[in-house]
Coordinates of C-alpha atoms in Angstrom, one line a residue:
Chain A
M1434 CA -0.7 -58.7 41.0
V1435 CA -2.9 -61.7 40.2
V1436 CA -5.0 -61.3 37.0
L1437 CA -8.0 -63.5 36.4
S1438 CA -9.2 -63.3 32.8
L1439 CA -12.5 -64.8 31.9
R1440 CA -12.0 -67.3 29.1
T1441 CA -15.2 -69.3 29.3
A1442 CA -18.2 -67.2 29.8
P1443 CA -20.6 -68.7 32.5
T1444 CA -24.1 -69.6 31.3
R1445 CA -25.6 -69.6 34.8
A1446 CA -24.8 -67.9 38.1
L1447 CA -21.1 -68.3 38.9
E1448 CA -20.5 -68.2 42.7
L1449 CA -17.1 -66.7 43.4
A1450 CA -17.4 -66.2 47.2
G1451 CA -14.1 -67.0 48.8
V1452 CA -12.0 -65.9 45.8
T1453 CA -10.6 -63.0 47.7
P1454 CA -7.3 -61.0 47.5
D1455 CA -6.3 -61.9 51.1
R1456 CA -6.7 -65.6 50.2
L1457 CA -5.0 -65.4 46.8
A1458 CA -2.1 -63.7 48.5
Q1459 CA -1.3 -67.1 50.2
L1460 CA -1.7 -69.3 47.1
A1461 CA 0.4 -70.3 44.1
Q1462 CA -0.9 -70.0 40.6
R1463 CA -2.0 -73.7 40.4
E1464 CA -3.7 -73.5 43.7
I1465 CA -5.6 -70.4 42.6
A1466 CA -6.8 -72.2 39.5
A1467 CA -8.0 -75.1 41.6
L1468 CA -10.1 -73.0 44.0
P1469 CA -13.6 -74.3 44.2
V1470 CA -16.5 -72.2 42.7
R1471 CA -20.1 -73.1 41.8
H1472 CA -21.6 -72.8 38.4
G1473 CA -25.4 -73.1 38.3
G1474 CA -25.1 -74.7 41.7
R1475 CA -22.6 -77.4 40.5
A1476 CA -19.1 -77.7 41.8
A1477 CA -16.4 -76.4 39.4
A1478 CA -12.9 -74.9 39.6
L1479 CA -11.9 -71.3 39.2
G1480 CA -9.5 -72.4 36.4
D1481 CA -12.5 -73.8 34.4
F1482 CA -13.6 -70.2 33.7
F1483 CA -10.5 -68.0 34.2
A1484 CA -7.0 -67.9 33.0
V1485 CA -4.8 -67.2 36.0
K1486 CA -1.7 -65.0 35.8
G1487 CA 0.5 -64.2 38.8
E1488 CA 0.4 -65.6 42.3
R1489 CA 0.8 -64.7 46.0
A1490 CA -0.4 -61.1 45.6
A1491 CA -3.1 -59.2 47.5
R1492 CA -3.8 -57.1 44.4
V1493 CA -6.2 -58.9 42.1
R1494 CA -7.7 -57.9 38.8
V1495 CA -10.6 -59.7 37.2
D1496 CA -11.3 -59.1 33.5
G1497 CA -14.4 -59.9 31.5
D1498 CA -18.1 -59.6 31.6
L1499 CA -18.9 -60.9 35.0
R1500 CA -22.6 -60.0 35.2
L1501 CA -23.3 -63.7 36.1
A1502 CA -20.5 -63.8 38.7
E1503 CA -21.8 -63.6 42.2
G1504 CA -20.0 -62.7 45.4
L1505 CA -16.9 -61.1 44.0
G1506 CA -14.8 -60.1 47.0
A1507 CA -17.4 -61.4 49.4
G1508 CA -16.0 -61.7 52.9
M1509 CA -12.6 -60.3 51.9
T1510 CA -10.5 -59.0 54.8
G1511 CA -7.9 -57.0 53.0
G1512 CA -6.1 -56.3 49.8
E1513 CA -7.4 -54.8 46.6
L1514 CA -9.8 -56.2 44.0
V1515 CA -10.4 -54.5 40.7
V1516 CA -13.2 -55.8 38.4
E1517 CA -12.6 -54.6 34.8
G1518 CA -16.2 -54.8 33.6
H1519 CA -19.7 -55.4 35.0
A1520 CA -20.1 -57.5 38.2
G1521 CA -23.0 -59.6 39.3
R1522 CA -24.8 -59.5 42.6
D1523 CA -23.3 -59.7 46.1
V1524 CA -20.1 -57.8 45.4
G1525 CA -18.2 -57.5 48.7
V1526 CA -20.9 -59.0 50.8
A1527 CA -19.9 -59.1 54.5
M1528 CA -16.4 -57.9 53.7
T1529 CA -14.4 -56.7 56.6
G1530 CA -11.5 -54.8 55.0
G1531 CA -9.7 -53.9 51.8
A1532 CA -10.9 -52.2 48.7
I1533 CA -13.1 -53.3 45.7
E1534 CA -13.4 -51.3 42.6
V1535 CA -15.9 -52.3 39.9
R1536 CA -15.3 -50.5 36.6
G1537 CA -18.8 -51.1 35.4
D1538 CA -22.2 -51.8 36.9
A1539 CA -22.7 -54.0 39.9
G1540 CA -25.7 -56.2 40.7
D1541 CA -27.9 -56.3 43.8
N1542 CA -26.7 -56.4 47.4
A1543 CA -23.2 -54.9 46.8
G1544 CA -21.6 -54.4 50.2
G1545 CA -24.7 -56.0 51.7
A1546 CA -25.3 -59.0 54.0
H1547 CA -25.7 -62.7 53.6
P1548 CA -29.3 -63.9 53.7
G1549 CA -30.5 -63.8 57.3
A1550 CA -27.3 -62.2 58.6
A1551 CA -27.8 -59.4 61.1
R1552 CA -25.1 -57.3 59.5
G1553 CA -23.4 -56.9 56.1
M1554 CA -20.1 -55.2 55.3
V1555 CA -18.1 -54.3 58.5
G1556 CA -15.2 -52.5 56.9
G1557 CA -13.4 -51.6 53.7
E1558 CA -14.4 -49.7 50.7
I1559 CA -16.4 -50.6 47.6
V1560 CA -16.3 -48.2 44.6
I1561 CA -18.7 -48.9 41.7
R1562 CA -17.9 -46.8 38.7
G1563 CA -21.3 -47.4 37.2
N1564 CA -24.8 -48.2 38.4
A1565 CA -25.6 -50.4 41.4
G1566 CA -28.6 -52.7 41.7
D1567 CA -30.9 -52.9 44.7
D1568 CA -29.8 -53.0 48.4
A1569 CA -26.3 -51.5 48.0
G1570 CA -24.8 -51.2 51.5
A1571 CA -27.8 -52.9 53.1
R1572 CA -27.2 -53.7 56.8
M1573 CA -23.6 -52.5 56.6
R1574 CA -22.0 -52.0 60.0
R1575 CA -18.9 -49.9 58.9
G1576 CA -17.2 -49.1 55.7
L1577 CA -17.9 -47.1 52.5
V1578 CA -19.9 -47.9 49.4
V1579 CA -19.6 -45.4 46.5
V1580 CA -21.8 -45.6 43.4
T1581 CA -20.8 -43.1 40.6
G1582 CA -24.0 -43.8 38.7
D1583 CA -27.5 -44.6 39.9
A1584 CA -28.4 -46.9 42.7
G1585 CA -31.6 -49.1 42.9
R1586 CA -34.1 -49.7 45.6
G1587 CA -33.2 -50.0 49.3
T1588 CA -29.8 -48.4 49.1
G1589 CA -28.4 -48.5 52.7
R1590 CA -31.5 -50.4 53.9
G1591 CA -31.1 -51.4 57.6
M1592 CA -27.7 -49.8 57.9
I1593 CA -26.2 -50.1 61.3
A1594 CA -23.4 -47.5 60.5
G1595 CA -21.1 -46.6 57.7
T1596 CA -21.5 -44.5 54.6
A1597 CA -23.0 -44.9 51.2
V1598 CA -22.4 -42.2 48.5
V1599 CA -24.4 -42.1 45.3
F1600 CA -23.5 -39.6 42.6
G1601 CA -26.6 -40.3 40.5
A1602 CA -30.2 -41.1 41.5
I1603 CA -31.3 -43.3 44.3
G1604 CA -34.4 -45.5 44.1
P1605 CA -37.2 -45.9 46.6
D1606 CA -36.7 -47.1 50.2
A1607 CA -33.2 -45.6 50.7
G1608 CA -32.1 -46.0 54.3
R1609 CA -35.3 -47.8 55.4
W1610 CA -34.7 -49.2 58.9
T1611 CA -31.4 -47.4 59.2
K1612 CA -30.0 -47.2 62.8
R1613 CA -27.0 -45.0 62.2
G1614 CA -24.9 -44.3 59.1
S1615 CA -25.0 -41.8 56.3
I1616 CA -26.4 -41.9 52.8
V1617 CA -24.9 -39.1 50.8
A1618 CA -27.1 -38.3 47.7
C1619 CA -25.6 -36.0 45.1
G1620 CA -28.6 -36.7 42.9
P1621 CA -32.3 -37.2 43.5
V1622 CA -33.3 -39.6 46.2
A1623 CA -36.7 -41.2 47.0
R1624 CA -36.7 -40.7 50.7
P1625 CA -38.9 -42.8 53.1
A1626 CA -41.5 -40.8 55.1
T1627 CA -39.8 -41.9 58.3
F1628 CA -36.9 -39.5 57.6
R1629 CA -37.4 -36.0 59.0
Y1630 CA -35.9 -32.8 57.7
A1631 CA -33.3 -31.3 60.1
C1632 CA -31.4 -28.5 58.4
T1633 CA -29.6 -27.4 55.3
Y1634 CA -25.8 -27.0 55.9
R1635 CA -22.4 -27.8 54.7
P1636 CA -21.4 -31.1 56.4
P1637 CA -17.7 -31.0 57.0
H1638 CA -17.3 -34.8 56.8
V1639 CA -18.8 -34.9 53.4
R1640 CA -16.2 -32.5 52.1
V1641 CA -13.4 -34.6 53.6
L1642 CA -15.0 -37.7 52.2
L1643 CA -15.5 -36.4 48.7
L1644 CA -12.0 -34.9 48.6
Y1645 CA -10.6 -38.2 49.7
L1646 CA -12.6 -39.9 46.8
R1647 CA -11.3 -37.4 44.3
E1648 CA -7.7 -37.2 45.4
R1649 CA -7.0 -40.7 46.7
R1650 CA -9.4 -42.8 44.7
G1651 CA -9.3 -40.8 41.5
L1652 CA -13.1 -40.4 41.2
D1653 CA -14.6 -37.6 39.1
V1654 CA -16.2 -35.6 42.0
V1655 CA -17.8 -32.4 40.9
E1656 CA -16.6 -29.3 42.8
R1657 CA -20.1 -28.1 43.7
W1658 CA -20.8 -31.4 45.6
I1659 CA -17.7 -30.7 47.7
T1660 CA -18.4 -27.1 48.5
G1661 CA -22.2 -27.3 48.4
R1662 CA -24.9 -27.4 51.0
Y1663 CA -26.9 -30.5 51.9
D1664 CA -30.4 -31.1 53.3
R1665 CA -30.0 -33.3 56.3
Y1666 CA -32.8 -35.8 57.0
S1667 CA -32.6 -37.8 60.2
G1668 CA -33.9 -41.3 60.3
D1669 CA -35.1 -43.9 60.2
L1670 CA -37.3 -42.6 63.0
A1671 CA -39.0 -46.0 63.1
E1672 CA -35.6 -47.2 64.3
L1673 CA -32.9 -45.6 66.3
G1674 CA -33.0 -42.4 64.2
K1675 CA -29.3 -41.7 64.4
G1676 CA -28.8 -42.1 60.7
E1677 CA -29.0 -39.5 58.0
I1678 CA -29.7 -38.9 54.4
L1679 CA -27.7 -35.9 53.1
Q1680 CA -29.1 -34.7 49.9
W1681 CA -27.2 -32.1 47.8
A1682 CA -29.2 -28.9 47.9
G1683 CA -27.1 -26.5 45.7
E1684 CA -24.1 -24.3 46.1
Chain B
M68 CA -4.0 -23.1 58.9
S69 CA -1.6 -25.4 60.7
V70 CA -0.8 -25.1 64.4
L71 CA 2.1 -26.5 66.4
F72 CA 1.7 -27.1 70.1
L73 CA 4.7 -27.4 72.3
T74 CA 5.0 -28.2 76.0
M75 CA 8.0 -28.7 78.2
D76 CA 7.2 -32.4 78.8
K77 CA 5.3 -35.2 77.1
E78 CA 2.8 -35.6 79.9
S79 CA 1.3 -32.1 79.8
L80 CA 0.6 -32.1 76.1
P81 CA -2.6 -34.1 76.0
E82 CA -4.3 -32.0 78.7
Q83 CA -3.2 -28.8 77.1
L84 CA -4.4 -29.9 73.6
I85 CA -7.8 -30.9 74.9
V86 CA -8.3 -27.7 76.8
R87 CA -7.0 -25.4 74.1
L88 CA -8.7 -27.1 71.2
G89 CA -11.9 -27.2 73.2
Q90 CA -11.8 -23.6 74.1
T91 CA -10.5 -22.1 70.9
V92 CA -11.1 -24.3 67.9
L93 CA -14.3 -26.0 68.8
T94 CA -15.8 -22.7 69.7
C95 CA -14.7 -20.9 66.5
P96 CA -17.2 -20.8 63.6
T97 CA -16.5 -22.9 60.4
T98 CA -13.5 -24.7 61.8
A99 CA -12.6 -28.3 61.7
C100 CA -9.5 -29.9 63.2
F101 CA -7.1 -32.4 61.6
D102 CA -4.0 -34.2 62.6
G103 CA -0.9 -32.7 61.1
L104 CA 1.5 -35.5 62.2
P105 CA -0.2 -38.7 61.0
A106 CA 3.1 -40.5 60.8
A107 CA 4.0 -39.9 64.5
L108 CA 3.8 -43.0 66.6
D109 CA 2.7 -41.3 69.8
R110 CA -1.1 -40.7 69.4
L111 CA -3.1 -38.5 71.6
A112 CA -6.8 -39.2 71.8
V113 CA -7.9 -35.5 71.6
G114 CA -11.0 -35.8 69.4
K115 CA -12.0 -38.8 71.3
A116 CA -12.0 -36.7 74.5
L117 CA -13.7 -33.7 72.9
R118 CA -16.5 -35.7 71.3
V119 CA -18.4 -35.9 74.6
F120 CA -19.1 -32.2 74.3
A121 CA -21.9 -33.5 72.0
D122 CA -23.6 -35.1 75.0
G123 CA -24.4 -38.3 73.2
F124 CA -25.3 -36.7 69.9
Q125 CA -21.8 -37.3 68.5
G126 CA -21.1 -39.6 65.6
S127 CA -18.0 -40.9 64.0
K128 CA -16.8 -41.5 60.4
V129 CA -13.8 -43.4 59.2
I130 CA -12.5 -41.8 56.0
G131 CA -9.3 -43.2 54.3
G132 CA -8.4 -45.2 57.5
R133 CA -8.6 -42.1 59.8
R134 CA -11.4 -41.7 62.3
Y135 CA -13.2 -38.4 62.7
W136 CA -15.8 -37.3 65.3
R137 CA -18.8 -35.2 64.3
V138 CA -19.9 -32.9 67.1
P139 CA -23.2 -31.1 66.4
V140 CA -23.0 -27.4 67.5
M141 CA -25.3 -24.4 67.1
E142 CA -23.5 -23.2 64.0
G143 CA -23.7 -26.6 62.3
E144 CA -21.1 -29.3 62.9
F145 CA -17.6 -29.5 64.3
L146 CA -15.4 -32.1 62.8
I147 CA -12.3 -33.3 64.6
E148 CA -9.9 -36.1 64.0
E149 CA -9.9 -38.8 66.8
A150 CA -6.2 -38.8 67.5
F151 CA -3.3 -36.4 67.0
G152 CA 0.3 -37.2 66.5
M153 CA 3.0 -36.1 69.1
Q154 CA 6.7 -36.1 68.4
K155 CA 9.8 -34.6 70.0
G156 CA 10.3 -31.0 69.0
V157 CA 12.9 -28.3 69.5
G158 CA 12.2 -25.2 71.5
G159 CA 14.0 -22.0 72.2
G160 CA 15.7 -21.2 69.0
N161 CA 16.3 -17.4 69.0
F162 CA 18.1 -14.4 67.7
L163 CA 18.4 -10.8 69.0
I164 CA 17.9 -7.7 67.0
L165 CA 20.2 -4.9 68.4
A166 CA 18.9 -1.5 67.2
E167 CA 19.6 2.1 67.6
H168 CA 16.1 2.7 69.0
A169 CA 12.9 0.9 69.9
D170 CA 11.1 1.8 66.7
A171 CA 13.8 0.5 64.5
A172 CA 14.0 -2.7 66.6
L173 CA 10.2 -3.3 66.3
A174 CA 10.2 -2.6 62.6
A175 CA 13.0 -5.1 62.0
A176 CA 11.4 -7.7 64.3
E177 CA 8.0 -7.4 62.5
A178 CA 9.7 -7.7 59.1
A179 CA 11.4 -10.9 60.4
V180 CA 8.2 -12.3 61.7
L181 CA 6.4 -11.6 58.5
A182 CA 9.1 -13.3 56.5
M183 CA 9.1 -16.4 58.8
T184 CA 5.3 -16.8 58.8
N185 CA 5.3 -19.3 56.0
C186 CA 8.3 -21.3 57.0
P187 CA 7.2 -24.9 57.5
G188 CA 7.6 -26.8 60.8
V189 CA 8.2 -23.7 62.9
I190 CA 6.2 -21.4 65.2
L191 CA 7.0 -18.2 66.9
P192 CA 5.4 -18.9 70.3
F193 CA 5.1 -15.4 71.7
P194 CA 2.5 -12.8 71.0
G195 CA 3.2 -11.2 67.6
G196 CA 6.3 -13.4 67.4
V197 CA 8.4 -10.8 69.2
V198 CA 9.8 -10.8 72.7
R199 CA 11.0 -7.7 74.5
S200 CA 12.0 -9.4 77.8
G201 CA 14.6 -11.9 76.7
S202 CA 15.8 -13.7 79.8
K203 CA 18.7 -15.5 81.2
V204 CA 18.5 -18.9 82.9
G205 CA 18.1 -18.6 86.7
S206 CA 18.6 -15.6 88.9
Q207 CA 21.5 -14.0 90.7
R208 CA 19.3 -13.0 93.6
Y209 CA 16.1 -15.0 93.8
K210 CA 16.6 -18.7 94.2
N211 CA 13.1 -19.8 93.1
M212 CA 13.2 -17.9 89.7
L213 CA 13.8 -20.1 86.7
A214 CA 14.4 -17.1 84.4
T215 CA 15.1 -13.5 85.0
T216 CA 15.9 -10.4 82.9
N217 CA 18.9 -10.5 80.7
E218 CA 20.8 -7.5 82.1
A219 CA 23.7 -7.9 79.6
F220 CA 21.3 -6.9 76.8
S221 CA 19.2 -4.4 78.8
P222 CA 20.2 -0.9 77.6
T223 CA 19.1 0.8 80.9
L224 CA 21.6 -1.3 82.8
R225 CA 24.6 -0.6 80.6
A226 CA 26.3 1.5 83.2
V227 CA 25.6 -0.7 86.3
A228 CA 25.9 -4.3 85.0
P229 CA 28.3 -6.1 82.6
S230 CA 26.9 -5.2 79.2
A231 CA 27.0 -7.1 75.9
L232 CA 25.6 -4.1 74.0
P233 CA 27.8 -2.4 71.4
E234 CA 27.9 1.4 71.4
G235 CA 24.8 3.1 69.9
V236 CA 22.4 0.2 70.7
N237 CA 19.4 1.4 72.7
S238 CA 16.8 -1.3 72.2
V239 CA 16.9 -5.1 71.7
L240 CA 14.1 -7.4 70.6
E241 CA 14.2 -11.2 70.5
I242 CA 12.6 -13.6 68.1
V243 CA 12.0 -17.0 69.6
L244 CA 11.3 -20.1 67.5
D245 CA 10.0 -23.5 68.3
G246 CA 9.8 -26.2 65.7
T247 CA 9.5 -29.8 64.7
D248 CA 13.3 -30.2 64.2
A249 CA 16.5 -28.3 64.2
P250 CA 16.8 -27.9 60.4
S251 CA 13.4 -26.3 60.2
I252 CA 14.4 -23.8 62.9
E253 CA 17.7 -23.1 61.1
A254 CA 15.9 -22.5 57.8
A255 CA 13.5 -20.1 59.4
M256 CA 16.2 -18.2 61.3
R257 CA 18.1 -17.7 58.0
V258 CA 15.0 -16.1 56.5
G259 CA 14.2 -14.1 59.6
I260 CA 17.7 -12.7 60.1
R261 CA 18.0 -11.6 56.5
A262 CA 14.6 -9.8 56.7
A263 CA 15.6 -8.1 60.0
C264 CA 18.6 -6.3 58.5
L265 CA 16.9 -3.0 58.1
G266 CA 17.9 0.6 58.8
G267 CA 18.7 1.4 62.4
V268 CA 19.7 -2.2 63.2
R269 CA 23.3 -2.3 64.4
S270 CA 23.8 -6.1 64.8
I271 CA 22.1 -9.5 65.2
S272 CA 23.1 -11.6 68.1
A273 CA 21.6 -14.5 70.1
G274 CA 20.9 -15.4 73.7
N275 CA 23.2 -18.4 74.0
Y276 CA 22.5 -18.9 77.7
G277 CA 26.0 -20.2 78.2
G278 CA 24.9 -23.3 76.2
K279 CA 22.6 -24.3 79.2
L280 CA 19.2 -23.9 77.6
G281 CA 19.1 -27.3 75.9
P282 CA 21.0 -29.8 73.7
H283 CA 20.4 -27.9 70.4
H284 CA 22.6 -24.9 69.6
F285 CA 22.2 -22.6 66.6
P286 CA 25.4 -20.7 66.0
L287 CA 24.4 -17.7 63.9
R288 CA 27.5 -17.6 61.7
V289 CA 27.1 -21.3 60.8
I290 CA 23.4 -20.9 60.1
M291 CA 24.1 -17.9 57.8
G292 CA 26.7 -19.8 56.0
N293 CA 29.7 -17.7 56.8
A294 CA 31.3 -19.6 59.7
G295 CA 34.5 -18.1 61.0
K296 CA 34.1 -14.9 59.1
P297 CA 33.3 -11.6 60.9
A298 CA 29.6 -10.8 61.0

């Protein structure tokens, strides 16, 4: 395992895009410390901010308060990244595979897309054990984003497919412009008017998914969410309309 | 509930699975269908074929690296895994219950079936798990028959054909087992044979088919752990 421990706290945005487990798996300790990052828009090295332990491993742990760190795990293709603490914006942007776990809050656009890109995340899993900012899972094409706390505005905005699960509350504009894909809301969700109610039922894939999250990812999933009924809203009807918001409706 | 499907050859399994899952599992309320052999290298795209029942309304989900198809149906939603594993199995394990009369044979057979129900990796392919028409390979009269009645164990033919029946035996039932491998079948046979030893049962034997039925043989004395000793 490679462990990156924050030793110099950034004072501005610290862009970490490209510091991904699949890349670290190829590099020696010194090469990892020399990886280029940007601090407040200026070039710097990863080693200027982090103490590096371990090398050539696709399992990476990052320790410290990383609220100013942007793009953790962005574009990663495989491996495992664990963030012990809060993470900044753009966690796992445009990732294609592997797993990210944030043991704290994450900023905006987790699992989302690069500015102007047609699609965001196309594979892999992001678990945020805390709250997420706005636009979690925005424009995702495939993959899974799980937020155990609350999620902000525009969760799953413009989703092409994939799944976003939020255990807490979801802010306004969830699923706006969604083509396909699922937003599973265990708590309250501010639903756009362009989603239309279909039925209240027990979706079997939600059960499989939540059991997977509990048993394989160790998340604290409440039994009544697994066995319960969900209101299905189809949308966005201003788009393809093959997406859904599944809102937990009771046991 | 887990179900094991066996066919005589590899080629006919995909077609059988698609037809049977489509007619019995897809149609049955509250069911979903999952692959029980995820480690098997041979993959059959069964869910992928059945998804078209949804007529364009199907959707898919990848959960934990496995793809599932969601098929909207009148009851709600049918969930089926995209691909199912296929591996070489073992068919035709069997034992015979030789009893004084038909009632005793049936009671013993049903007790054996009940005891074997929870044995892993094994199915009893016949209705109720019990076979009354145990067969021999081929025919002595009809060339096109693959299997015909086992006259050596048919009590009504004791006087007119060479018989394998001990005195006092008037009815024989067979338990047939198919399984994922030979050890699973042996373990289930042990459980079943012990359970079948009830009143009115004279002996337990097996249709050995002259060793011609297939490569796997299950000598009862070896299975029961008393090889070489009298039964």
